[in-house]
Coordinates of C-alpha atoms in Angstrom, one line a residue:
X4 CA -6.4 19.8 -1.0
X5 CA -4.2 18.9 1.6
X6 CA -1.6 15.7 1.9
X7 CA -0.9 13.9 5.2
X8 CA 1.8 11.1 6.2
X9 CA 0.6 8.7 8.5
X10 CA 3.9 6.5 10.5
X11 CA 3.2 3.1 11.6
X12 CA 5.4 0.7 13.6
X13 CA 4.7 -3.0 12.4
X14 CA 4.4 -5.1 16.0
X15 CA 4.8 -8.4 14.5
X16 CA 5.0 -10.3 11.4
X17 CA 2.8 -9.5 8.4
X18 CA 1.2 -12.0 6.2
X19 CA 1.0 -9.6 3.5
X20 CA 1.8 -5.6 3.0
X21 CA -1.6 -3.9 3.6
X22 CA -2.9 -2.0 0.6
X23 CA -5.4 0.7 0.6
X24 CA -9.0 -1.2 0.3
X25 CA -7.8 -3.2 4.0
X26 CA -6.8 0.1 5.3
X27 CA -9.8 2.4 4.5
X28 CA -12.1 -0.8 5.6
X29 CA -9.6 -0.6 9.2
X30 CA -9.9 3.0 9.3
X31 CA -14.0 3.7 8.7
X32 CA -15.0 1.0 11.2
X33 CA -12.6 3.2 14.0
X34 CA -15.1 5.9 12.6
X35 CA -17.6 4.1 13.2
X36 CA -16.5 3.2 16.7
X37 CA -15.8 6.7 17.2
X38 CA -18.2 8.9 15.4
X39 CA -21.3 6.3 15.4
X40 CA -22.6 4.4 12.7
X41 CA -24.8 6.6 11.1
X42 CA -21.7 9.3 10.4
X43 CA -19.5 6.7 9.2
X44 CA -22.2 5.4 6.4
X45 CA -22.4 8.9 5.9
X46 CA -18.8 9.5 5.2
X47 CA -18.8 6.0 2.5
X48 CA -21.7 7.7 0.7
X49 CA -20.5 10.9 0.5
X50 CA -17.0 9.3 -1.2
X51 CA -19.2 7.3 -2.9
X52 CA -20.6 10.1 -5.0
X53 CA -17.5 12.4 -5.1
X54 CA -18.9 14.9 -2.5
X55 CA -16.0 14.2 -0.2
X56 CA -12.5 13.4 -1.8
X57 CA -9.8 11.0 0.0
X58 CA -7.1 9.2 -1.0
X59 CA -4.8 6.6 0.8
X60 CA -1.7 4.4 -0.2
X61 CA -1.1 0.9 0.4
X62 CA 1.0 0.9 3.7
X63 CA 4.6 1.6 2.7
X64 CA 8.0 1.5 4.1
X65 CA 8.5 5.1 5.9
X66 CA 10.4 7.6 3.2
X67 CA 10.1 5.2 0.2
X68 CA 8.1 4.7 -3.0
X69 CA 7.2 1.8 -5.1
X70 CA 9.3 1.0 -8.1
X71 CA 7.2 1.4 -11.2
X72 CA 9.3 -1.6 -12.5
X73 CA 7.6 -3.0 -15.5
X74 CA 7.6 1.1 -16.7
X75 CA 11.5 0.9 -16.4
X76 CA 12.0 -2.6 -18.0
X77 CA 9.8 -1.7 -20.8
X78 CA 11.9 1.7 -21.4
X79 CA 15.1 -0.3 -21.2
X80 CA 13.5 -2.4 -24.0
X81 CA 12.7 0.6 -26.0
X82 CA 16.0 2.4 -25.6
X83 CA 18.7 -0.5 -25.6
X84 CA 22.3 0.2 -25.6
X85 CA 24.9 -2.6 -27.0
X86 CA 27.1 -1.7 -23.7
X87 CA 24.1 -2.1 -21.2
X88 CA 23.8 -5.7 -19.7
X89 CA 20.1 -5.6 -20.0
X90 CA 19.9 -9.0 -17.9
X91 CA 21.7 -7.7 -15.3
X92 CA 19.9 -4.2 -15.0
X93 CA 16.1 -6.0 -15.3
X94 CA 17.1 -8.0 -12.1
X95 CA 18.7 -5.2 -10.5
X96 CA 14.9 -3.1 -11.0
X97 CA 12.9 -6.4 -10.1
X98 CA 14.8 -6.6 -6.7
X99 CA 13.9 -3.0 -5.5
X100 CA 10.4 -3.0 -4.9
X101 CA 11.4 0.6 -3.1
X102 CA 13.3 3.0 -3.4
X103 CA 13.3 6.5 -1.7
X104 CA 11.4 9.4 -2.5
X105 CA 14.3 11.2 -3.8
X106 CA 15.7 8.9 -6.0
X107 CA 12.6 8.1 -8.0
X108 CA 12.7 10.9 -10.8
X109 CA 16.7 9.7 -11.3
X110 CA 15.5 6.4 -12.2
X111 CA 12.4 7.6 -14.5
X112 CA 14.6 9.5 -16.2
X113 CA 17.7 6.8 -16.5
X114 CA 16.1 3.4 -15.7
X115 CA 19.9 1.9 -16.1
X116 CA 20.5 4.0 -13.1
X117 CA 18.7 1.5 -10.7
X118 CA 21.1 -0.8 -10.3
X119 CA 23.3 1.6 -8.4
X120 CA 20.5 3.1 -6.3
X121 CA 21.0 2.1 -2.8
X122 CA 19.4 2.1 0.1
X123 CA 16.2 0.1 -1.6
X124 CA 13.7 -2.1 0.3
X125 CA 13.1 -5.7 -1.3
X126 CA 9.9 -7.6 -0.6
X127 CA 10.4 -11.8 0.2
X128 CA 7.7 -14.0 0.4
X129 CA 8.5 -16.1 3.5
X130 CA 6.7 -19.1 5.5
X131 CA 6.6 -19.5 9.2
X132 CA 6.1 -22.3 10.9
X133 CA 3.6 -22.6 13.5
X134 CA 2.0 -25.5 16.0
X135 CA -2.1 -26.0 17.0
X136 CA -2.0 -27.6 20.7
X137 CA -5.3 -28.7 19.2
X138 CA -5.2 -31.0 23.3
X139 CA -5.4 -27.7 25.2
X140 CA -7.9 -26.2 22.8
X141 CA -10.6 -29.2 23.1
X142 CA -9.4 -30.3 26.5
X143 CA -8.3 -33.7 25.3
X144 CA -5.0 -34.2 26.5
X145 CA -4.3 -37.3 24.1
X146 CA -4.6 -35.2 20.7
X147 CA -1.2 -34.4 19.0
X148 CA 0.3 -31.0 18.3
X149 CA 0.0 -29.9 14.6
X150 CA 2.3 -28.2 12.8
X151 CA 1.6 -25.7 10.1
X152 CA 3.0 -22.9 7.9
X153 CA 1.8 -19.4 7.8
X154 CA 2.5 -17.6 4.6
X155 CA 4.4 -14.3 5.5
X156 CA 6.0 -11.4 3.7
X157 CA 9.3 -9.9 5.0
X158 CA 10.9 -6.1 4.0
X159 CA 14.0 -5.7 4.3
X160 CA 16.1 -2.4 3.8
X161 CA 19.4 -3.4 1.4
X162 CA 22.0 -0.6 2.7
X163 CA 25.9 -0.3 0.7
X164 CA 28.8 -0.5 3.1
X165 CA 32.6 0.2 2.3
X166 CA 32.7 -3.5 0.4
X167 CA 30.0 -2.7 -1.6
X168 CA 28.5 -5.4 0.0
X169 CA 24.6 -4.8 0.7
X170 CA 23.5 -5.2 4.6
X171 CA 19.9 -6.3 5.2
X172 CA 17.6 -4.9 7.8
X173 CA 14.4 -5.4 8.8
X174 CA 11.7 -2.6 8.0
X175 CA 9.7 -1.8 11.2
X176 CA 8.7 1.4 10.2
X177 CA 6.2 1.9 7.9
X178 CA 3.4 4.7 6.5
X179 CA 0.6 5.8 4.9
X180 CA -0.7 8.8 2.7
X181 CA -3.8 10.7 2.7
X182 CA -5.0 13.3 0.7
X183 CA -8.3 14.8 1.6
X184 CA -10.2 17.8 1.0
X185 CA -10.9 20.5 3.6
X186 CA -14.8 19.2 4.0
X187 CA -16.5 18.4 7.6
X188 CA -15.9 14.2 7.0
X189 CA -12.1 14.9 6.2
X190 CA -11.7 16.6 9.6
X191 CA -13.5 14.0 11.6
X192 CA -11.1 11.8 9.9
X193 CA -7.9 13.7 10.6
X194 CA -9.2 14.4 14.3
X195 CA -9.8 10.8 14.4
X196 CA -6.0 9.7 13.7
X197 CA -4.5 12.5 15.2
X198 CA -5.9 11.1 18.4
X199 CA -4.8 7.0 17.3
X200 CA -1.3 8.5 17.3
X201 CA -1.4 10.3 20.5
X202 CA -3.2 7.3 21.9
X203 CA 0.0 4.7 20.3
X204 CA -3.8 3.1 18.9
X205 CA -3.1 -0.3 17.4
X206 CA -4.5 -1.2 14.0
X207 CA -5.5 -4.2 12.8
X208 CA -4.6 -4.9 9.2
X209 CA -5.4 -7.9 8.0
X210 CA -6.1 -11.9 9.1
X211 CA -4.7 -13.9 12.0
X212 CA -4.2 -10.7 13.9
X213 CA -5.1 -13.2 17.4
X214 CA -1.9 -15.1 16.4
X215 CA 0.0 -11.3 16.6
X216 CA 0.4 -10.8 12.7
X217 CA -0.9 -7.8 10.8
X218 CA -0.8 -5.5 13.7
X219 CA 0.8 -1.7 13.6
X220 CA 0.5 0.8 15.6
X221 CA 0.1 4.7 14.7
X222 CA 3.1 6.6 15.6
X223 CA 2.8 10.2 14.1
X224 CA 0.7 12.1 11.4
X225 CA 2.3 14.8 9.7
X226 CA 1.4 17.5 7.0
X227 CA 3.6 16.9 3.8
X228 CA 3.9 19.4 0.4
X229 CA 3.7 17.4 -2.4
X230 CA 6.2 18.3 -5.5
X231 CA 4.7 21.0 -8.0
X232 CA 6.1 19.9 -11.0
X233 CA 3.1 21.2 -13.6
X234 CA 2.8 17.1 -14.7
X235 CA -0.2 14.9 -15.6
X236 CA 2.0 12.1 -14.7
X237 CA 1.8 10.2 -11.6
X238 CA 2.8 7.3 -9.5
X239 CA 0.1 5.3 -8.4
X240 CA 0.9 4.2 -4.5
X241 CA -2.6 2.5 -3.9
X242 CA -5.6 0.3 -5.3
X243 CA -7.1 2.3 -8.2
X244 CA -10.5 2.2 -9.4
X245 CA -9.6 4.0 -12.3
X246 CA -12.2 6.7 -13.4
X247 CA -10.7 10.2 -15.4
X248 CA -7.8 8.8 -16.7
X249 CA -6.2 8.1 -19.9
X250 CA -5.1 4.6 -20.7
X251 CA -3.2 4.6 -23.9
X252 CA -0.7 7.4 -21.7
X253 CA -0.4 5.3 -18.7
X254 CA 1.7 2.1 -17.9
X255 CA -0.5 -0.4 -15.6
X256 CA -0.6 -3.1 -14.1
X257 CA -3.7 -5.5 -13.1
X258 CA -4.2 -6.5 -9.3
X259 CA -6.8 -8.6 -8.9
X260 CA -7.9 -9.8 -5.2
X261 CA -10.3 -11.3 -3.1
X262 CA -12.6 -8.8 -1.1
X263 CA -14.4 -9.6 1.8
X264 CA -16.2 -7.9 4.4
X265 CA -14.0 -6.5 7.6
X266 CA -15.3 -7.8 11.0
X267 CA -13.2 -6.2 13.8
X268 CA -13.3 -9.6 16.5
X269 CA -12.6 -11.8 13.5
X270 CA -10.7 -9.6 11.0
X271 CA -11.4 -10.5 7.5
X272 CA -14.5 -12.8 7.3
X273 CA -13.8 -16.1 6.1
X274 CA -17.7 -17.5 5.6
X275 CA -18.7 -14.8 2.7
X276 CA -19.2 -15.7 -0.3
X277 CA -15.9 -15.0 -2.9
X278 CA -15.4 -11.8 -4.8
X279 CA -13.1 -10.9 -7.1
X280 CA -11.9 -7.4 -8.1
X281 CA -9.3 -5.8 -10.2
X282 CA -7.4 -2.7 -9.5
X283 CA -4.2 -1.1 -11.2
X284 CA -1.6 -2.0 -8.9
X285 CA 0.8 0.5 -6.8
X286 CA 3.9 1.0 -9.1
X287 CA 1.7 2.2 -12.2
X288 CA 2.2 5.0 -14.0
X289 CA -0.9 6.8 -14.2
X290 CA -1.9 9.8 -16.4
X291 CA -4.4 11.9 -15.5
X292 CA -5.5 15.1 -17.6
X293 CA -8.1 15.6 -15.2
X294 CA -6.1 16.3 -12.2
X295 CA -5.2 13.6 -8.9
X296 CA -8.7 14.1 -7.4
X297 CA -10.3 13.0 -10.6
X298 CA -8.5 9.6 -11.4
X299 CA -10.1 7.7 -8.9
X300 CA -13.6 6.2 -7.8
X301 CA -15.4 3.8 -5.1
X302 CA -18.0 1.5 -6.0
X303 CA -20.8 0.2 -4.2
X304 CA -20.0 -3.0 -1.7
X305 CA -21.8 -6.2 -3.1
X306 CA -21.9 -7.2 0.6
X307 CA -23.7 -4.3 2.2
X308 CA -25.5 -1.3 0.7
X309 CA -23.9 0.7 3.2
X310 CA -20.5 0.0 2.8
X311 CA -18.2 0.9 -0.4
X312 CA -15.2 -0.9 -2.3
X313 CA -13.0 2.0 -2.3
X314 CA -10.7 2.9 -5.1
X315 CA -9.1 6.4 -4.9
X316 CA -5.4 5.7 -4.3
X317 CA -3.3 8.3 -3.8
X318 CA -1.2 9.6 -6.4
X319 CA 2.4 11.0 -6.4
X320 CA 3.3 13.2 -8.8
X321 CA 6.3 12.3 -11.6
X322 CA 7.9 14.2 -14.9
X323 CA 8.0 11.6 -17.6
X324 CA 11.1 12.3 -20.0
X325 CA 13.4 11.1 -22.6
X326 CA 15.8 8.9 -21.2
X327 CA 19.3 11.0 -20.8
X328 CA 22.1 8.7 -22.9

């Protein structure tokens, strides 16, 4: 099993952080587009029934990790200290929605610790204000400009300086993981965004992407070595459909979204019918006896018997201790 990291560079606004269900659904119609059809239902089916293993994250900013925060605020709870300004800490976890890769197993181990962990990325919900010339689009030149929001989300990187003062910046770089095995479909796959990143190949990652939001491009894809740390424990960094796991050990939490089928000229179909789906949410501790490759699953698409709701998020691996007091 080999892991990849995929860079992205974000070309406008987003209105929301891609997660790994969008991306896979992005990715296989390229496959399609590239490989035909035929191959790419091929490839679904073969996930489908576990012949063929991949994993992919939620689009992330480049060198971080999510925050498993309501893991930390329920370990505060259990291990209080008289000293610890609980309110203060519990805010200081629910602003850092990431933190870097290296400063993850500090805070599983010493959740007070966050506070002081800097940089971090924090994730604001944000509106943008937009006008429809609704008298150029119809031609009638008496017809009033509208004015409308557009819901967005906005990461920005919170950096220390001398004052202890944090500095904001805006994320523009961003990345995904995949893990895959060393079958034919996995490196048609790799082949396939080996070339989007020599190619600067823009990817289209969610709605309104004619209006310039959603859209990345692919910068890079390099080979990474996960940590070997012996551990059933994991970070979950996707959507998981959870499958071999065990759910008294983990700590989750519930997303539940809207699906709908990806069309490339219109993005994400607006005219299909609703449907709903819950996953555990990036940030969840996940145990998995069973190993990584085991803890997820894909489902079959109520929209089209050739397509697939995917589920197998990939998983970074973690040591779960006693806090050290």
């Amino acid at each position: 099993m080999k892991n990849y990291e995929i860079k992205l560079e974000v070309t406008g606004a987003m209105t929301q952080v891609p997660d790994s269900q969008k991306l896979f659904g992005a990715l296989v119609y390229l496959f399609a587009e590239t490989y035909g059809d035929e191959k790419a239902t091929a490839l679904t089916k073969s996930i489908l029934n576990k012949k063929t293993h991949l994993a992919l994250s939620n689009v992330m900013p480049e060198g971080y990790l999510p925050v498993p925060q309501d893991y930390l605020i329920d370990k505060l709870s259990e291990n209080s200290n008289e000293e610890l300004d609980l309110k203060k800490v519990r805010s200081a976890i629910k602003m850092r929605s990431y933190i870097k890769s290296g400063k993850l197993q500090s805070v599983l181990d010493n959740p007070e610790k966050c506070e002081s962990i800097y940089p971090y990325v924090k994730q604001q919900n944000l509106q943008q204000l937009r006008a429809s010339i609704d008298s150029l689009r119809y031609d009638l030149p008496e017809l009033d400009t509208r004015l409308y929001s557009v819901p967005t989300v906005d990461l920005c990187e919170v950096s220390q300086d001398k004052d202890d003062k944090g500095q904001n910046w805006a994320v523009k770089n961003f990345c995904f993981y995949l893990q895959a095995d060393d079958r034919a479909f996995c490196s048609d796959f790799l082949n396939l965004l080996q070339s989007a990143a020599e190619e600067n190949l823009e990817l289209i990652l969610g709605k309104r992407a004619s209006q310039g939001l959603n859209r990345f491009r692919v910068k890079g894809i390099t080979e990474q070595k996960l940590p070997t740390l012996g551990s059933d424990n994991y970070i979950n960094t996707g959507m998981l459909l959870p499958d071999h796991i065990d759910f008294q050990a983990s700590s989750m939490r519930l997303f539940t979204s809207e699906r709908r089928p990806f069309e490339m000229m219109g993005g994400w179909s607006e005219d299909s019918p609703k449907y709903y789906i819950s996953y555990l949410a990036q940030g969840s501790i996940i145990a998995a006896p069973e190993g990584a490759e085991k803890a997820g699953k894909s489902i079959q698409s109520p929209f089209n018997s050739r397509s697939i709701v995917f589920g197998n998020a990939f998983l970074y691996p973690i040591i779960l201790r006693e806090r050290q007091v």
